[in-house]
């Protein structure tokens, strides 16, 4: 009789309303025998499909250690995404003054305005991304069904469905926004359009930080989230900044100094580059890398969608 009662319900992810899918890791499934049916109700019986075998029996979710996580493909896809997204943002903040100077925009007004707009855009996106991604997870429409293979299951497969938008989908949006921002900045020569590009770059940069924390906990578990998250936080900040902000951008900038126009004393010092070409190639390279992040994000989305899916009732 107890099994027949459970079969009345369609098992859905732990989070469809106010909580986060990360809570599914290490969380206990509700014991329906110990709580009155009237208190729980159907919508309260929400457990992760990943905690169920094909027969409906409980099994433990994985909580990866750092070394275990680094043996998986999604971990390295996510590393590539975070390095490029963080590096492209720090490239803008570290070279903003030189960008303004190279375009011969008013330095005393444009640089402070650009910094303020970048800061506001990335702050708003940090706050908004968490709330928006939680809301997207709660969507009650089925937009995909697929078969998930897992050797831990009795028959090796589960039929799953997505009834909300998984959080990794926002990585695709952030990557495309970052790519568009750098293409925009590579083409503009006016103050207002330059500031618009800065806003898009700031929004794309801010999006990655809340997603980094949430996705690490949801996909790789919360038991070792400290070491797992700090791997991405440290790697993205160090490697992304070093490669994109320092080597790529500064090398291209210095190579274009001899090609700058002459006429003012400031342009004859051998240290300053003037013209759109100073950062054009850097923006194009980062735009292409950001587009590769969008492709990697879609691959990551497909590799981890089972975490956010619910089991299809046969």
Phi, psi and omega in degrees: 000323180295319179294324179294324178296318180293327180293346178290344186250147172267122183285128181235167180301158181301330184249109170229353182239274189248350183259180184250148178299338179300334181291344180292333181285121179077359182278153179272138174289141181296130176276103184290342180282341184259356182236134180301141181301326182292333180283318184283300185075171183295319186287345178278341180277075183240110179232155180291135177296336180290346180270002183245139169281178181296340178267359179095359181284151182286142170219159185279142174280150179287142170235098188288139164281172181299314181293322177294319180298319183287354175270001182254150178295316179303328180297319181280330172298316179294326177297316179299316181299312184291322180298314182289318182293317178290318180298322180292327178288316179290334175300320180291311184293323182284338184241015185297317179299318179291327176297313179297317180295318182294329178274359180059039174273158179301111186292321187289341179248323185286316183297310177298322180294319180294317178297318180294316181294321178297316181296316180295317181297316182287329177291316179296319181291328177297314180289315185290327183296318179298313181293317182293320180291326174296318179295320180295327178294336184271001178301136185255044176230138182275121180240001178195139171234142183204166179258129180251124180263132179208125182293342180286345182275158183298314181255005175087346183220155171227143173266115186242161176220147176262124179246014176204180180262113181300150184299325179300343177298332180287340173294324178295316180297315180297320180293318178293322177296318178295320178297315179296323181298316182285328173296318180298314181290334179287338185257339186276150175229002181253156186296311185295317180291327176297319180292328176296317177298323178297320179298315178296320179296319178295319179295318179294324180292317182292332183296326188291332188291310176293325179296325181299313181293311185293316183291321178301316180292323183285319186272322186250000176096159184260349183297322180243033186295333180299305182288325180291315180293318182293335173300312181288319180299312181289317181296314182296315181293317184283304185290317180297315179294317182296315184285307188277315184283323184267293190288308183294305186292312183290325178296314179294320179300311182293327178293338182262000178298316179296337182271000181288154178291160181238163180151320178257157180299323181297336183271000181252008185277353178075006181238349185243135178254137178235140179119161181293336183292342183301322182238002184301308183294324178298315179297319181294318178299314181291325176297319178292318177296322178294324177293323175296330175295324178296319177294317178296324179294321178293321176297316178297320178301313181292328182284339186239006185295336180297336179295328185259003185264165176242156182284135178282129179285125181285000000 
